[in-house]
Amino acid sequence: MSEESKRREALIYHAKPTPGKIKVVPTKKYASQRDLSLAYSPGVAAPCLEIEKDKENAYRYTSKGNLVAVISNGTAVLGLGNIGPEASKPVMEGKGLLFKIFADIDVFDIEVDTENVEEFIQTVKNIAPTFGGINLEDIKAPEAFEIERRLKEELDIPVMHDDQHGTAIISAAALLNAVELAEKKLENVKIVISGAGAAAISCSRLYQAFGAKRENMVMCDSKGVIRDDRDNLTPEKAEFATHRKIDTLDEAMKDADVFIGLSMADIVTPEMLLVMAKNPIVFAMANPDPEIKYDIAIATRKDIIMATGRSDHPNQVNNVLGFPFIFRGALDVRATKINEAMKMAAVKALARLAKEPVPEQVNIAYGETRLTFGKNYIIPKPFDPRLIAEVPPAVAKAAMDSGVAKYPITDWEKYEDTLLERLGSDNKLVRLLLNRAKLNPKRVVFAEADQLDVLKAAQIVHEEGIAIPILLGRKDTIESLMAEIEFEGDILIIDPKTDAENERKNKYAKVYWEQRKRRGVTYYAAQRLMRERNYFAAMMVNEGDADALISGYSRNYPSVVKPMLELVGLMPGVSRAATTNLMMTKRGPLFLSDTSINIDPSSKTLAKIAQMTSSVIKMFGLNPVLAMVSYSNFGSSENEKASKIREAVSILHRNYPEMDVDGELQTDFALNDDMLRERFPFSKLVGKKVNALIFPNLDSANITYKLLKELNEADSIGPIMLGMRKPVHILQLGASVDEIVNMTAIAVIDAQHKQKWELENAEN
């Protein structure tokens, strides 16, 4: 994609369907006149008067306790510099988005039109009563130091300039672990810091708090080494000026143990790495390009411990590991500030988490057999679901111990449960899926590539590295549409109906005929079928010319399923294919089976559907907890519709005793643990969060998934085919571009999984 195309795509993303990235939604009922009278006049007077009596009641009756202001004047935006308050708004909205999806914190972004320090401070102070916390963002140094210092002194709510402290906190956690792995002590290591801005100063101060010695630090700016005999140093630079008689970064790197890069790309050379001490620690954190390229660094020094700011290398120093969870902990105890003790607690929590066993969900997302503490894993991954249960409690406890918490937590187990519940409010699993697909992209044939939305999806998966698309359809149409959407690259386009593909068609026809010649299929009929793109695509997958298949956008489901079942077939031990839909609900991911194939499955088929659903959930790194749902509960009806569910559960309990599955259950009992515990305390599902519903028939499953999708605006991925010998996945008619992209990621992961399974079976 050209730079102009990328620019246009970014503009469309921010402009449509609604301008911006965040919005305000009501949290209370508002349907009736009674609701409105409580929400506003006259009912609103009651909480107003309570807050007048005690301002702390604002946390009880308003959103203040979960509301953070992201405030900037746009003077130091990303890599864009001083672009002004209006131009900084997309970035501030983006920060608000991250607060919400990682820690369920609401945000108002505030852009202030002044570069005057006093005016900025006064503006923030004037609006502070609205918020539970203030996140300062993209304010240039040295003004940023004074603004944060004053606001922390003069306000009684948490204030943090993330540009300063975010990188410091994350890199400090990584540094503690790196120093341990290098078998060194922080108080002894020699540290070189390239960069002297807000982040570099904050990093250096925090490293000192953990034991690093100032006399062992050398800081460099654009003019070279910051020495104590240089003129016109700011107070912050003077704080870290060295007495050593050296002038350049090259000289500073000699015998250094640690390099901290917060400056610019490619300023560190291999020669500089070679003169560093044994087991050098290099954090090259300039974005998007580090101070030295990762591949060059690890090729230069085999003993190096390396971190960057990039997601495509190990040890990403990413601020999202910090600020959402630090504010979460601070808000939850109504802290009056974010102090050094709280920041240090966050550092220790992150460092400790990297040493603990990694959940399978994280291993799968990052394509690892087993992530373990070591040179390539010194800091947790941003998608680690444990972060919200580890960092906020550490921060909250530090706030309490340091005397800045106004609302101490007493029940830590309940607090952790509350934090984990917040994870269900976003689509983390989608991000995990896309990330995992990118680690090992596969060849995916799109059987309807001359449809614009299908082609757009193929373009996205190509440009994002999710898959290697193969485009089937009318070649002239595809090429015309590609030109229109600026889809560029060396992409294989195949039109099965043209003579140009006769050799491949004849090859596939012969294989197909050999397989089905005793079932009434003639060689001529086989040749004719190979002109049909779904048959052709299925044969591509069968013959290893593609790894997976996506179809169904423009045709009804049964007509697309038929050739897949005929040509691709089922896995060993599977007698019926099925489908599951992954719904992204407010309570977290929920799998619904069977949504597309089996009209009225028998008890044995239901048991197999449950077992296959369990396997696909594990493929995503989740622990399957399945409810076999019905209109009845545990024998309350003797009708055959209910009894077949009981029979299926009995089969599962007998053959898979370790599986978390039970029923028959009404859906509300399956999803509400309190109701289940009270009425049916004997159930295997008590105390567990159900993440899959197995329905008694196609009607109930299909209707439920479409109701959830339309009424609750729950994102759906699926139907995901279960039990197929090869990765073939069929879209719902008219699927959106996003749905096609997500299904492609599923197809890639399915291909990865089946390839692994085939290798394991071949070895056995």
PDB file of N, CA and C in Angstrom, residues 130-213:
ATOM      1  N   THR A 130     -13.969  17.654  38.291  1.00  0.00           N
ATOM      2  CA  THR A 130     -14.715  16.711  37.446  1.00  0.00           C
ATOM      3  C   THR A 130     -14.134  15.309  37.506  1.00  0.00           C
ATOM      4  N   PHE A 131     -12.835  15.189  37.791  1.00  0.00           N
ATOM      5  CA  PHE A 131     -12.113  13.942  37.525  1.00  0.00           C
ATOM      6  C   PHE A 131     -11.599  13.252  38.777  1.00  0.00           C
ATOM      7  N   GLY A 132     -11.384  11.932  38.609  1.00  0.00           N
ATOM      8  CA  GLY A 132     -10.732  11.154  39.657  1.00  0.00           C
ATOM      9  C   GLY A 132      -9.235  11.124  39.490  1.00  0.00           C
ATOM     10  N   GLY A 133      -8.738  11.489  38.295  1.00  0.00           N
ATOM     11  CA  GLY A 133      -7.300  11.499  38.047  1.00  0.00           C
ATOM     12  C   GLY A 133      -6.972  12.308  36.813  1.00  0.00           C
ATOM     13  N   ILE A 134      -5.715  12.736  36.717  1.00  0.00           N
ATOM     14  CA  ILE A 134      -5.243  13.556  35.592  1.00  0.00           C
ATOM     15  C   ILE A 134      -4.048  12.872  34.944  1.00  0.00           C
ATOM     16  N   ASN A 135      -4.173  12.540  33.661  1.00  0.00           N
ATOM     17  CA  ASN A 135      -3.051  12.007  32.884  1.00  0.00           C
ATOM     18  C   ASN A 135      -2.558  13.110  31.944  1.00  0.00           C
ATOM     19  N   LEU A 136      -1.388  13.663  32.241  1.00  0.00           N
ATOM     20  CA  LEU A 136      -0.782  14.672  31.378  1.00  0.00           C
ATOM     21  C   LEU A 136      -0.099  13.978  30.210  1.00  0.00           C
ATOM     22  N   GLU A 137      -0.185  14.573  29.042  1.00  0.00           N
ATOM     23  CA  GLU A 137       0.274  13.870  27.844  1.00  0.00           C
ATOM     24  C   GLU A 137       0.887  14.854  26.849  1.00  0.00           C
ATOM     25  N   ASP A 138       2.002  14.456  26.263  1.00  0.00           N
ATOM     26  CA  ASP A 138       2.596  15.162  25.126  1.00  0.00           C
ATOM     27  C   ASP A 138       2.793  16.658  25.381  1.00  0.00           C
ATOM     28  N   ILE A 139       3.424  16.961  26.523  1.00  0.00           N
ATOM     29  CA  ILE A 139       3.777  18.338  26.879  1.00  0.00           C
ATOM     30  C   ILE A 139       5.304  18.431  26.849  1.00  0.00           C
ATOM     31  N   LYS A 140       5.833  19.422  26.181  1.00  0.00           N
ATOM     32  CA  LYS A 140       7.285  19.466  25.973  1.00  0.00           C
ATOM     33  C   LYS A 140       8.037  19.806  27.261  1.00  0.00           C
ATOM     34  N   ALA A 141       9.280  19.302  27.309  1.00  0.00           N
ATOM     35  CA  ALA A 141      10.187  19.644  28.402  1.00  0.00           C
ATOM     36  C   ALA A 141      10.878  20.972  28.054  1.00  0.00           C
ATOM     37  N   PRO A 142      11.288  21.759  29.059  1.00  0.00           N
ATOM     38  CA  PRO A 142      11.244  21.447  30.485  1.00  0.00           C
ATOM     39  C   PRO A 142       9.927  21.826  31.165  1.00  0.00           C
ATOM     40  N   GLU A 143       8.991  22.454  30.417  1.00  0.00           N
ATOM     41  CA  GLU A 143       7.734  22.885  31.032  1.00  0.00           C
ATOM     42  C   GLU A 143       6.992  21.729  31.706  1.00  0.00           C
ATOM     43  N   ALA A 144       7.108  20.522  31.091  1.00  0.00           N
ATOM     44  CA  ALA A 144       6.385  19.364  31.618  1.00  0.00           C
ATOM     45  C   ALA A 144       6.757  19.070  33.063  1.00  0.00           C
ATOM     46  N   PHE A 145       8.045  19.270  33.423  1.00  0.00           N
ATOM     47  CA  PHE A 145       8.488  18.989  34.787  1.00  0.00           C
ATOM     48  C   PHE A 145       7.785  19.908  35.786  1.00  0.00           C
ATOM     49  N   GLU A 146       7.762  21.187  35.468  1.00  0.00           N
ATOM     50  CA  GLU A 146       7.152  22.160  36.373  1.00  0.00           C
ATOM     51  C   GLU A 146       5.647  21.950  36.458  1.00  0.00           C
ATOM     52  N   ILE A 147       5.007  21.685  35.330  1.00  0.00           N
ATOM     53  CA  ILE A 147       3.544  21.480  35.331  1.00  0.00           C
ATOM     54  C   ILE A 147       3.176  20.295  36.201  1.00  0.00           C
ATOM     55  N   GLU A 148       3.875  19.183  36.024  1.00  0.00           N
ATOM     56  CA  GLU A 148       3.524  18.007  36.826  1.00  0.00           C
ATOM     57  C   GLU A 148       3.824  18.243  38.307  1.00  0.00           C
ATOM     58  N   ARG A 149       4.974  18.813  38.606  1.00  0.00           N
ATOM     59  CA  ARG A 149       5.344  19.046  40.011  1.00  0.00           C
ATOM     60  C   ARG A 149       4.304  19.900  40.719  1.00  0.00           C
ATOM     61  N   ARG A 150       3.897  20.984  40.083  1.00  0.00           N
ATOM     62  CA  ARG A 150       2.926  21.893  40.699  1.00  0.00           C
ATOM     63  C   ARG A 150       1.567  21.230  40.874  1.00  0.00           C
ATOM     64  N   LEU A 151       1.108  20.537  39.844  1.00  0.00           N
ATOM     65  CA  LEU A 151      -0.219  19.926  39.922  1.00  0.00           C
ATOM     66  C   LEU A 151      -0.262  18.819  40.976  1.00  0.00           C
ATOM     67  N   LYS A 152       0.827  18.087  41.117  1.00  0.00           N
ATOM     68  CA  LYS A 152       0.868  17.051  42.153  1.00  0.00           C
ATOM     69  C   LYS A 152       0.808  17.675  43.539  1.00  0.00           C
ATOM     70  N   GLU A 153       1.430  18.845  43.686  1.00  0.00           N
ATOM     71  CA  GLU A 153       1.423  19.530  44.977  1.00  0.00           C
ATOM     72  C   GLU A 153       0.072  20.165  45.287  1.00  0.00           C
ATOM     73  N   GLU A 154      -0.603  20.687  44.258  1.00  0.00           N
ATOM     74  CA  GLU A 154      -1.756  21.547  44.486  1.00  0.00           C
ATOM     75  C   GLU A 154      -3.105  20.863  44.281  1.00  0.00           C
ATOM     76  N   LEU A 155      -3.104  19.604  43.790  1.00  0.00           N
ATOM     77  CA  LEU A 155      -4.361  18.866  43.634  1.00  0.00           C
ATOM     78  C   LEU A 155      -4.387  17.675  44.572  1.00  0.00           C
ATOM     79  N   ASP A 156      -5.596  17.218  44.911  1.00  0.00           N
ATOM     80  CA  ASP A 156      -5.724  16.073  45.815  1.00  0.00           C
ATOM     81  C   ASP A 156      -6.221  14.828  45.077  1.00  0.00           C
ATOM     82  N   ILE A 157      -5.920  14.733  43.770  1.00  0.00           N
ATOM     83  CA  ILE A 157      -6.223  13.551  42.973  1.00  0.00           C
ATOM     84  C   ILE A 157      -4.950  13.120  42.248  1.00  0.00           C
ATOM     85  N   PRO A 158      -4.872  11.877  41.805  1.00  0.00           N
ATOM     86  CA  PRO A 158      -3.654  11.397  41.146  1.00  0.00           C
ATOM     87  C   PRO A 158      -3.339  12.177  39.872  1.00  0.00           C
ATOM     88  N   VAL A 159      -2.083  12.568  39.722  1.00  0.00           N
ATOM     89  CA  VAL A 159      -1.601  13.258  38.523  1.00  0.00           C
ATOM     90  C   VAL A 159      -0.344  12.549  38.049  1.00  0.00           C
ATOM     91  N   MET A 160      -0.271  12.240  36.755  1.00  0.00           N
ATOM     92  CA  MET A 160       0.941  11.621  36.218  1.00  0.00           C
ATOM     93  C   MET A 160       1.143  12.037  34.770  1.00  0.00           C
ATOM     94  N   HIS A 161       2.362  12.437  34.452  1.00  0.00           N
ATOM     95  CA  HIS A 161       2.738  12.714  33.067  1.00  0.00           C
ATOM     96  C   HIS A 161       3.300  11.423  32.499  1.00  0.00           C
ATOM     97  N   ASP A 162       2.500  10.715  31.717  1.00  0.00           N
ATOM     98  CA  ASP A 162       2.884   9.372  31.280  1.00  0.00           C
ATOM     99  C   ASP A 162       4.133   9.389  30.420  1.00  0.00           C
ATOM    100  N   ASP A 163       4.342  10.434  29.637  1.00  0.00           N
ATOM    101  CA  ASP A 163       5.550  10.505  28.809  1.00  0.00           C
ATOM    102  C   ASP A 163       6.808  10.395  29.673  1.00  0.00           C
ATOM    103  N   GLN A 164       6.748  10.961  30.859  1.00  0.00           N
ATOM    104  CA  GLN A 164       7.892  10.868  31.765  1.00  0.00           C
ATOM    105  C   GLN A 164       7.958   9.502  32.433  1.00  0.00           C
ATOM    106  N   HIS A 165       6.862   9.121  33.070  1.00  0.00           N
ATOM    107  CA  HIS A 165       6.932   8.001  34.006  1.00  0.00           C
ATOM    108  C   HIS A 165       6.575   6.650  33.411  1.00  0.00           C
ATOM    109  N   GLY A 166       5.784   6.633  32.329  1.00  0.00           N
ATOM    110  CA  GLY A 166       5.392   5.351  31.747  1.00  0.00           C
ATOM    111  C   GLY A 166       6.587   4.532  31.299  1.00  0.00           C
ATOM    112  N   THR A 167       7.423   5.139  30.467  1.00  0.00           N
ATOM    113  CA  THR A 167       8.616   4.431  29.987  1.00  0.00           C
ATOM    114  C   THR A 167       9.546   4.094  31.144  1.00  0.00           C
ATOM    115  N   ALA A 168       9.631   4.997  32.111  1.00  0.00           N
ATOM    116  CA  ALA A 168      10.503   4.753  33.266  1.00  0.00           C
ATOM    117  C   ALA A 168      10.061   3.509  34.029  1.00  0.00           C
ATOM    118  N   ILE A 169       8.770   3.393  34.267  1.00  0.00           N
ATOM    119  CA  ILE A 169       8.242   2.268  35.044  1.00  0.00           C
ATOM    120  C   ILE A 169       8.444   0.952  34.311  1.00  0.00           C
ATOM    121  N   ILE A 170       8.101   0.914  33.032  1.00  0.00           N
ATOM    122  CA  ILE A 170       8.211  -0.341  32.286  1.00  0.00           C
ATOM    123  C   ILE A 170       9.680  -0.724  32.108  1.00  0.00           C
ATOM    124  N   SER A 171      10.506   0.245  31.733  1.00  0.00           N
ATOM    125  CA  SER A 171      11.919  -0.079  31.505  1.00  0.00           C
ATOM    126  C   SER A 171      12.620  -0.444  32.812  1.00  0.00           C
ATOM    127  N   ALA A 172      12.193   0.152  33.930  1.00  0.00           N
ATOM    128  CA  ALA A 172      12.802  -0.197  35.224  1.00  0.00           C
ATOM    129  C   ALA A 172      12.511  -1.654  35.577  1.00  0.00           C
ATOM    130  N   ALA A 173      11.284  -2.098  35.306  1.00  0.00           N
ATOM    131  CA  ALA A 173      10.946  -3.505  35.556  1.00  0.00           C
ATOM    132  C   ALA A 173      11.815  -4.418  34.701  1.00  0.00           C
ATOM    133  N   ALA A 174      11.962  -4.051  33.420  1.00  0.00           N
ATOM    134  CA  ALA A 174      12.805  -4.844  32.521  1.00  0.00           C
ATOM    135  C   ALA A 174      14.257  -4.819  32.981  1.00  0.00           C
ATOM    136  N   LEU A 175      14.709  -3.652  33.458  1.00  0.00           N
ATOM    137  CA  LEU A 175      16.103  -3.517  33.881  1.00  0.00           C
ATOM    138  C   LEU A 175      16.404  -4.370  35.113  1.00  0.00           C
ATOM    139  N   LEU A 176      15.490  -4.395  36.068  1.00  0.00           N
ATOM    140  CA  LEU A 176      15.693  -5.229  37.260  1.00  0.00           C
ATOM    141  C   LEU A 176      15.906  -6.688  36.863  1.00  0.00           C
ATOM    142  N   ASN A 177      15.068  -7.155  35.946  1.00  0.00           N
ATOM    143  CA  ASN A 177      15.185  -8.554  35.524  1.00  0.00           C
ATOM    144  C   ASN A 177      16.420  -8.787  34.662  1.00  0.00           C
ATOM    145  N   ALA A 178      16.740  -7.822  33.800  1.00  0.00           N
ATOM    146  CA  ALA A 178      17.918  -7.973  32.938  1.00  0.00           C
ATOM    147  C   ALA A 178      19.197  -8.015  33.758  1.00  0.00           C
ATOM    148  N   VAL A 179      19.295  -7.154  34.754  1.00  0.00           N
ATOM    149  CA  VAL A 179      20.484  -7.121  35.619  1.00  0.00           C
ATOM    150  C   VAL A 179      20.629  -8.450  36.355  1.00  0.00           C
ATOM    151  N   GLU A 180      19.505  -8.990  36.793  1.00  0.00           N
ATOM    152  CA  GLU A 180      19.539 -10.293  37.477  1.00  0.00           C
ATOM    153  C   GLU A 180      20.041 -11.385  36.531  1.00  0.00           C
ATOM    154  N   LEU A 181      19.524 -11.388  35.303  1.00  0.00           N
ATOM    155  CA  LEU A 181      19.950 -12.400  34.332  1.00  0.00           C
ATOM    156  C   LEU A 181      21.421 -12.247  33.960  1.00  0.00           C
ATOM    157  N   ALA A 182      21.897 -11.004  33.938  1.00  0.00           N
ATOM    158  CA  ALA A 182      23.306 -10.744  33.609  1.00  0.00           C
ATOM    159  C   ALA A 182      24.230 -11.006  34.791  1.00  0.00           C
ATOM    160  N   GLU A 183      23.623 -11.381  35.929  1.00  0.00           N
ATOM    161  CA  GLU A 183      24.372 -11.680  37.159  1.00  0.00           C
ATOM    162  C   GLU A 183      25.196 -10.472  37.604  1.00  0.00           C
ATOM    163  N   LYS A 184      24.525  -9.314  37.595  1.00  0.00           N
ATOM    164  CA  LYS A 184      25.152  -8.079  38.050  1.00  0.00           C
ATOM    165  C   LYS A 184      24.274  -7.448  39.119  1.00  0.00           C
ATOM    166  N   LYS A 185      24.761  -6.376  39.726  1.00  0.00           N
ATOM    167  CA  LYS A 185      23.990  -5.640  40.726  1.00  0.00           C
ATOM    168  C   LYS A 185      23.753  -4.226  40.215  1.00  0.00           C
ATOM    169  N   LEU A 186      22.526  -3.739  40.407  1.00  0.00           N
ATOM    170  CA  LEU A 186      22.155  -2.441  39.860  1.00  0.00           C
ATOM    171  C   LEU A 186      23.039  -1.327  40.410  1.00  0.00           C
ATOM    172  N   GLU A 187      23.439  -1.452  41.672  1.00  0.00           N
ATOM    173  CA  GLU A 187      24.261  -0.390  42.264  1.00  0.00           C
ATOM    174  C   GLU A 187      25.671  -0.330  41.673  1.00  0.00           C
ATOM    175  N   ASN A 188      26.053  -1.372  40.943  1.00  0.00           N
ATOM    176  CA  ASN A 188      27.409  -1.403  40.379  1.00  0.00           C
ATOM    177  C   ASN A 188      27.461  -1.145  38.881  1.00  0.00           C
ATOM    178  N   VAL A 189      26.336  -1.283  38.197  1.00  0.00           N
ATOM    179  CA  VAL A 189      26.386  -1.223  36.731  1.00  0.00           C
ATOM    180  C   VAL A 189      26.621   0.204  36.242  1.00  0.00           C
ATOM    181  N   LYS A 190      27.345   0.286  35.115  1.00  0.00           N
ATOM    182  CA  LYS A 190      27.577   1.569  34.454  1.00  0.00           C
ATOM    183  C   LYS A 190      26.509   1.747  33.379  1.00  0.00           C
ATOM    184  N   ILE A 191      25.799   2.879  33.445  1.00  0.00           N
ATOM    185  CA  ILE A 191      24.643   3.105  32.581  1.00  0.00           C
ATOM    186  C   ILE A 191      24.880   4.307  31.679  1.00  0.00           C
ATOM    187  N   VAL A 192      24.613   4.122  30.382  1.00  0.00           N
ATOM    188  CA  VAL A 192      24.656   5.215  29.419  1.00  0.00           C
ATOM    189  C   VAL A 192      23.230   5.503  28.977  1.00  0.00           C
ATOM    190  N   ILE A 193      22.829   6.766  29.087  1.00  0.00           N
ATOM    191  CA  ILE A 193      21.483   7.171  28.667  1.00  0.00           C
ATOM    192  C   ILE A 193      21.610   8.091  27.467  1.00  0.00           C
ATOM    193  N   SER A 194      21.032   7.684  26.334  1.00  0.00           N
ATOM    194  CA  SER A 194      21.048   8.517  25.131  1.00  0.00           C
ATOM    195  C   SER A 194      19.700   9.215  25.033  1.00  0.00           C
ATOM    196  N   GLY A 195      19.716  10.529  25.230  1.00  0.00           N
ATOM    197  CA  GLY A 195      18.489  11.307  25.308  1.00  0.00           C
ATOM    198  C   GLY A 195      18.427  11.994  26.653  1.00  0.00           C
ATOM    199  N   ALA A 196      17.885  13.220  26.665  1.00  0.00           N
ATOM    200  CA  ALA A 196      17.838  13.976  27.922  1.00  0.00           C
ATOM    201  C   ALA A 196      16.499  14.679  28.080  1.00  0.00           C
ATOM    202  N   GLY A 197      15.468  14.102  27.471  1.00  0.00           N
ATOM    203  CA  GLY A 197      14.130  14.669  27.593  1.00  0.00           C
ATOM    204  C   GLY A 197      13.427  14.191  28.845  1.00  0.00           C
ATOM    205  N   ALA A 198      12.118  14.409  28.879  1.00  0.00           N
ATOM    206  CA  ALA A 198      11.332  14.085  30.073  1.00  0.00           C
ATOM    207  C   ALA A 198      11.433  12.606  30.426  1.00  0.00           C
ATOM    208  N   ALA A 199      11.332  11.721  29.418  1.00  0.00           N
ATOM    209  CA  ALA A 199      11.373  10.285  29.684  1.00  0.00           C
ATOM    210  C   ALA A 199      12.745   9.864  30.202  1.00  0.00           C
ATOM    211  N   ALA A 200      13.809  10.390  29.604  1.00  0.00           N
ATOM    212  CA  ALA A 200      15.162  10.017  30.016  1.00  0.00           C
ATOM    213  C   ALA A 200      15.443  10.440  31.458  1.00  0.00           C
ATOM    214  N   ILE A 201      15.026  11.652  31.811  1.00  0.00           N
ATOM    215  CA  ILE A 201      15.229  12.138  33.186  1.00  0.00           C
ATOM    216  C   ILE A 201      14.454  11.269  34.168  1.00  0.00           C
ATOM    217  N   SER A 202      13.200  10.965  33.841  1.00  0.00           N
ATOM    218  CA  SER A 202      12.373  10.158  34.735  1.00  0.00           C
ATOM    219  C   SER A 202      12.932   8.751  34.879  1.00  0.00           C
ATOM    220  N   CYS A 203      13.384   8.156  33.765  1.00  0.00           N
ATOM    221  CA  CYS A 203      14.000   6.831  33.831  1.00  0.00           C
ATOM    222  C   CYS A 203      15.196   6.841  34.775  1.00  0.00           C
ATOM    223  N   SER A 204      16.060   7.816  34.606  1.00  0.00           N
ATOM    224  CA  SER A 204      17.284   7.888  35.407  1.00  0.00           C
ATOM    225  C   SER A 204      16.966   8.033  36.887  1.00  0.00           C
ATOM    226  N   ARG A 205      15.976   8.856  37.204  1.00  0.00           N
ATOM    227  CA  ARG A 205      15.594   9.033  38.609  1.00  0.00           C
ATOM    228  C   ARG A 205      15.031   7.748  39.207  1.00  0.00           C
ATOM    229  N   LEU A 206      14.204   7.043  38.418  1.00  0.00           N
ATOM    230  CA  LEU A 206      13.599   5.816  38.940  1.00  0.00           C
ATOM    231  C   LEU A 206      14.642   4.718  39.104  1.00  0.00           C
ATOM    232  N   TYR A 207      15.596   4.630  38.177  1.00  0.00           N
ATOM    233  CA  TYR A 207      16.657   3.640  38.333  1.00  0.00           C
ATOM    234  C   TYR A 207      17.445   3.907  39.618  1.00  0.00           C
ATOM    235  N   GLN A 208      17.653   5.183  39.917  1.00  0.00           N
ATOM    236  CA  GLN A 208      18.340   5.531  41.170  1.00  0.00           C
ATOM    237  C   GLN A 208      17.553   5.068  42.382  1.00  0.00           C
ATOM    238  N   ALA A 209      16.225   5.202  42.300  1.00  0.00           N
ATOM    239  CA  ALA A 209      15.383   4.789  43.427  1.00  0.00           C
ATOM    240  C   ALA A 209      15.540   3.298  43.712  1.00  0.00           C
ATOM    241  N   PHE A 210      15.910   2.538  42.687  1.00  0.00           N
ATOM    242  CA  PHE A 210      16.105   1.093  42.870  1.00  0.00           C
ATOM    243  C   PHE A 210      17.565   0.723  43.136  1.00  0.00           C
ATOM    244  N   GLY A 211      18.443   1.727  43.230  1.00  0.00           N
ATOM    245  CA  GLY A 211      19.807   1.430  43.640  1.00  0.00           C
ATOM    246  C   GLY A 211      20.904   1.838  42.694  1.00  0.00           C
ATOM    247  N   ALA A 212      20.562   2.230  41.476  1.00  0.00           N
ATOM    248  CA  ALA A 212      21.606   2.678  40.548  1.00  0.00           C
ATOM    249  C   ALA A 212      22.277   3.935  41.099  1.00  0.00           C
ATOM    250  N   LYS A 213      23.569   4.077  40.865  1.00  0.00           N
ATOM    251  CA  LYS A 213      24.316   5.211  41.398  1.00  0.00           C
ATOM    252  C   LYS A 213      24.460   6.293  40.323  1.00  0.00           C
TER     253      LYS A 213
END
